[in-house]
Amino acid sequence: MSDNPKTGLGDVLAHVVNCDHEGEEPDLSGGLRVEYVVTGIRGALVDAHAVDDPANKYVTSAAVLSQNLKTDVGSLPGLRFSCRVVPGNPGTFFVDFQLAPGPGSRASV
């Protein structure tokens, strides 16, 4: 048997909620606006890639993306949108979602 104490998920969550994170908010003011096109939906996830760089892929929750763009999940495939991509710690933040303007806002996938 191990002498290590076991920590339950509830204990971990209580610790995270009670930690003082004041002043540790990420700076989301910078970043670069990137335009993406939704290429498909896999279950609850959306696959998209940057219009100017197909190797730049973006995967997220279909429900969250549709909420951010104020549209239905069913209308996501082929939809163009942009967001600011902000490098941060930890990870990369995707903020300020907007539908792509103009008549060519829907792409064929």
PDB file of C-alpha atoms in Angstrom:
ATOM      1  CA  MET A   1       0.000   0.000   0.000  1.00  0.00           C
ATOM      2  CA  SER A   2       1.087   3.535  -0.642  1.00  0.00           C
ATOM      3  CA  ASP A   3       1.709   6.100   2.094  1.00  0.00           C
ATOM      4  CA  ASN A   4       0.683   8.910  -0.284  1.00  0.00           C
ATOM      5  CA  PRO A   5      -2.584  10.590   0.728  1.00  0.00           C
ATOM      6  CA  LYS A   6      -5.355  10.318  -1.822  1.00  0.00           C
ATOM      7  CA  THR A   7      -6.907  13.568  -2.948  1.00  0.00           C
ATOM      8  CA  GLY A   8     -10.395  13.441  -4.353  1.00  0.00           C
ATOM      9  CA  LEU A   9     -11.706  15.532  -7.221  1.00  0.00           C
ATOM     10  CA  GLY A  10     -13.868  17.497  -4.780  1.00  0.00           C
ATOM     11  CA  ASP A  11     -10.783  18.446  -2.743  1.00  0.00           C
ATOM     12  CA  VAL A  12      -8.952  19.602  -5.862  1.00  0.00           C
ATOM     13  CA  LEU A  13     -11.924  21.668  -7.065  1.00  0.00           C
ATOM     14  CA  ALA A  14     -12.375  23.242  -3.633  1.00  0.00           C
ATOM     15  CA  HIS A  15      -8.688  24.203  -3.638  1.00  0.00           C
ATOM     16  CA  VAL A  16      -8.927  25.783  -7.105  1.00  0.00           C
ATOM     17  CA  VAL A  17     -12.058  27.737  -6.203  1.00  0.00           C
ATOM     18  CA  ASN A  18     -10.579  28.984  -2.938  1.00  0.00           C
ATOM     19  CA  CYS A  19      -7.165  29.978  -4.328  1.00  0.00           C
ATOM     20  CA  ASP A  20      -6.485  33.678  -4.578  1.00  0.00           C
ATOM     21  CA  HIS A  21      -5.952  34.340  -8.283  1.00  0.00           C
ATOM     22  CA  GLU A  22      -6.359  38.107  -8.067  1.00  0.00           C
ATOM     23  CA  GLY A  23      -4.133  39.911 -10.530  1.00  0.00           C
ATOM     24  CA  GLU A  24      -3.468  36.750 -12.539  1.00  0.00           C
ATOM     25  CA  GLU A  25      -5.915  37.419 -15.349  1.00  0.00           C
ATOM     26  CA  PRO A  26      -4.344  36.925 -18.798  1.00  0.00           C
ATOM     27  CA  ASP A  27      -3.745  39.995 -20.970  1.00  0.00           C
ATOM     28  CA  LEU A  28      -6.144  39.531 -23.893  1.00  0.00           C
ATOM     29  CA  SER A  29      -5.592  42.963 -25.418  1.00  0.00           C
ATOM     30  CA  GLY A  30      -3.126  41.895 -28.137  1.00  0.00           C
ATOM     31  CA  GLY A  31      -3.105  39.097 -30.604  1.00  0.00           C
ATOM     32  CA  LEU A  32      -3.669  38.762 -34.297  1.00  0.00           C
ATOM     33  CA  ARG A  33      -7.060  38.507 -36.032  1.00  0.00           C
ATOM     34  CA  VAL A  34      -7.279  35.256 -37.996  1.00  0.00           C
ATOM     35  CA  GLU A  35     -10.079  34.253 -40.375  1.00  0.00           C
ATOM     36  CA  TYR A  36     -11.192  30.613 -40.220  1.00  0.00           C
ATOM     37  CA  VAL A  37     -13.581  28.448 -42.233  1.00  0.00           C
ATOM     38  CA  VAL A  38     -15.484  25.589 -40.590  1.00  0.00           C
ATOM     39  CA  THR A  39     -14.673  22.389 -42.466  1.00  0.00           C
ATOM     40  CA  GLY A  40     -16.837  19.955 -40.522  1.00  0.00           C
ATOM     41  CA  ILE A  41     -18.479  18.802 -37.326  1.00  0.00           C
ATOM     42  CA  ARG A  42     -17.380  15.615 -35.538  1.00  0.00           C
ATOM     43  CA  GLY A  43     -19.869  14.821 -32.803  1.00  0.00           C
ATOM     44  CA  ALA A  44     -19.714  17.778 -30.415  1.00  0.00           C
ATOM     45  CA  LEU A  45     -16.563  19.257 -31.996  1.00  0.00           C
ATOM     46  CA  VAL A  46     -16.020  21.674 -34.867  1.00  0.00           C
ATOM     47  CA  ASP A  47     -13.019  21.479 -37.193  1.00  0.00           C
ATOM     48  CA  ALA A  48     -11.851  24.697 -38.843  1.00  0.00           C
ATOM     49  CA  HIS A  49      -8.718  25.964 -40.525  1.00  0.00           C
ATOM     50  CA  ALA A  50      -7.307  29.411 -41.223  1.00  0.00           C
ATOM     51  CA  VAL A  51      -8.312  30.718 -44.641  1.00  0.00           C
ATOM     52  CA  ASP A  52      -4.769  31.859 -45.465  1.00  0.00           C
ATOM     53  CA  ASP A  53      -3.004  28.835 -43.901  1.00  0.00           C
ATOM     54  CA  PRO A  54      -4.787  25.441 -44.040  1.00  0.00           C
ATOM     55  CA  ALA A  55      -2.130  23.996 -41.709  1.00  0.00           C
ATOM     56  CA  ASN A  56      -3.390  26.361 -38.975  1.00  0.00           C
ATOM     57  CA  LYS A  57      -6.206  24.235 -37.543  1.00  0.00           C
ATOM     58  CA  TYR A  58      -8.750  25.165 -34.881  1.00  0.00           C
ATOM     59  CA  VAL A  59     -10.873  22.601 -33.014  1.00  0.00           C
ATOM     60  CA  THR A  60     -13.508  23.652 -30.493  1.00  0.00           C
ATOM     61  CA  SER A  61     -16.921  22.784 -29.136  1.00  0.00           C
ATOM     62  CA  ALA A  62     -19.690  23.240 -31.704  1.00  0.00           C
ATOM     63  CA  ALA A  63     -22.023  24.581 -29.009  1.00  0.00           C
ATOM     64  CA  VAL A  64     -19.493  27.155 -27.806  1.00  0.00           C
ATOM     65  CA  LEU A  65     -18.618  28.342 -31.326  1.00  0.00           C
ATOM     66  CA  SER A  66     -22.278  28.670 -32.304  1.00  0.00           C
ATOM     67  CA  GLN A  67     -22.903  30.659 -29.116  1.00  0.00           C
ATOM     68  CA  ASN A  68     -19.887  32.912 -29.772  1.00  0.00           C
ATOM     69  CA  LEU A  69     -21.095  33.569 -33.336  1.00  0.00           C
ATOM     70  CA  LYS A  70     -24.801  33.776 -32.365  1.00  0.00           C
ATOM     71  CA  THR A  71     -25.817  31.154 -34.913  1.00  0.00           C
ATOM     72  CA  ASP A  72     -27.203  27.614 -34.973  1.00  0.00           C
ATOM     73  CA  VAL A  73     -24.874  24.611 -34.801  1.00  0.00           C
ATOM     74  CA  GLY A  74     -26.375  23.296 -38.048  1.00  0.00           C
ATOM     75  CA  SER A  75     -25.268  26.403 -39.936  1.00  0.00           C
ATOM     76  CA  LEU A  76     -21.592  26.093 -38.930  1.00  0.00           C
ATOM     77  CA  PRO A  77     -20.227  23.878 -41.772  1.00  0.00           C
ATOM     78  CA  GLY A  78     -18.746  26.159 -44.446  1.00  0.00           C
ATOM     79  CA  LEU A  79     -19.136  29.260 -42.290  1.00  0.00           C
ATOM     80  CA  ARG A  80     -16.310  31.815 -42.202  1.00  0.00           C
ATOM     81  CA  PHE A  81     -15.509  33.635 -38.990  1.00  0.00           C
ATOM     82  CA  SER A  82     -12.639  35.515 -37.462  1.00  0.00           C
ATOM     83  CA  CYS A  83     -11.253  35.823 -33.956  1.00  0.00           C
ATOM     84  CA  ARG A  84      -8.235  37.286 -32.250  1.00  0.00           C
ATOM     85  CA  VAL A  85      -5.587  34.671 -31.440  1.00  0.00           C
ATOM     86  CA  VAL A  86      -3.717  35.776 -28.328  1.00  0.00           C
ATOM     87  CA  PRO A  87      -0.681  33.835 -27.113  1.00  0.00           C
ATOM     88  CA  GLY A  88      -0.727  33.583 -23.348  1.00  0.00           C
ATOM     89  CA  ASN A  89       0.265  31.605 -20.325  1.00  0.00           C
ATOM     90  CA  PRO A  90      -1.070  28.976 -20.194  1.00  0.00           C
ATOM     91  CA  GLY A  91      -1.860  28.289 -23.823  1.00  0.00           C
ATOM     92  CA  THR A  92      -3.423  30.324 -26.596  1.00  0.00           C
ATOM     93  CA  PHE A  93      -6.650  32.280 -26.194  1.00  0.00           C
ATOM     94  CA  PHE A  94      -9.258  32.730 -28.929  1.00  0.00           C
ATOM     95  CA  VAL A  95     -11.386  35.830 -28.302  1.00  0.00           C
ATOM     96  CA  ASP A  96     -13.597  38.415 -30.035  1.00  0.00           C
ATOM     97  CA  PHE A  97     -15.423  36.092 -32.457  1.00  0.00           C
ATOM     98  CA  GLN A  98     -17.108  37.695 -35.488  1.00  0.00           C
ATOM     99  CA  LEU A  99     -18.812  36.352 -38.587  1.00  0.00           C
ATOM    100  CA  ALA A 100     -16.767  37.107 -41.682  1.00  0.00           C
ATOM    101  CA  PRO A 101     -18.219  40.121 -43.493  1.00  0.00           C
ATOM    102  CA  GLY A 102     -19.382  40.296 -47.063  1.00  0.00           C
ATOM    103  CA  PRO A 103     -21.094  38.084 -49.608  1.00  0.00           C
ATOM    104  CA  GLY A 104     -18.335  35.449 -49.620  1.00  0.00           C
ATOM    105  CA  SER A 105     -18.792  34.566 -45.953  1.00  0.00           C
ATOM    106  CA  ARG A 106     -19.846  31.008 -46.757  1.00  0.00           C
ATOM    107  CA  ALA A 107     -17.277  28.686 -48.257  1.00  0.00           C
ATOM    108  CA  SER A 108     -17.753  25.346 -49.933  1.00  0.00           C
ATOM    109  CA  VAL A 109     -16.250  22.486 -47.894  1.00  0.00           C
TER     110      VAL A 109
END
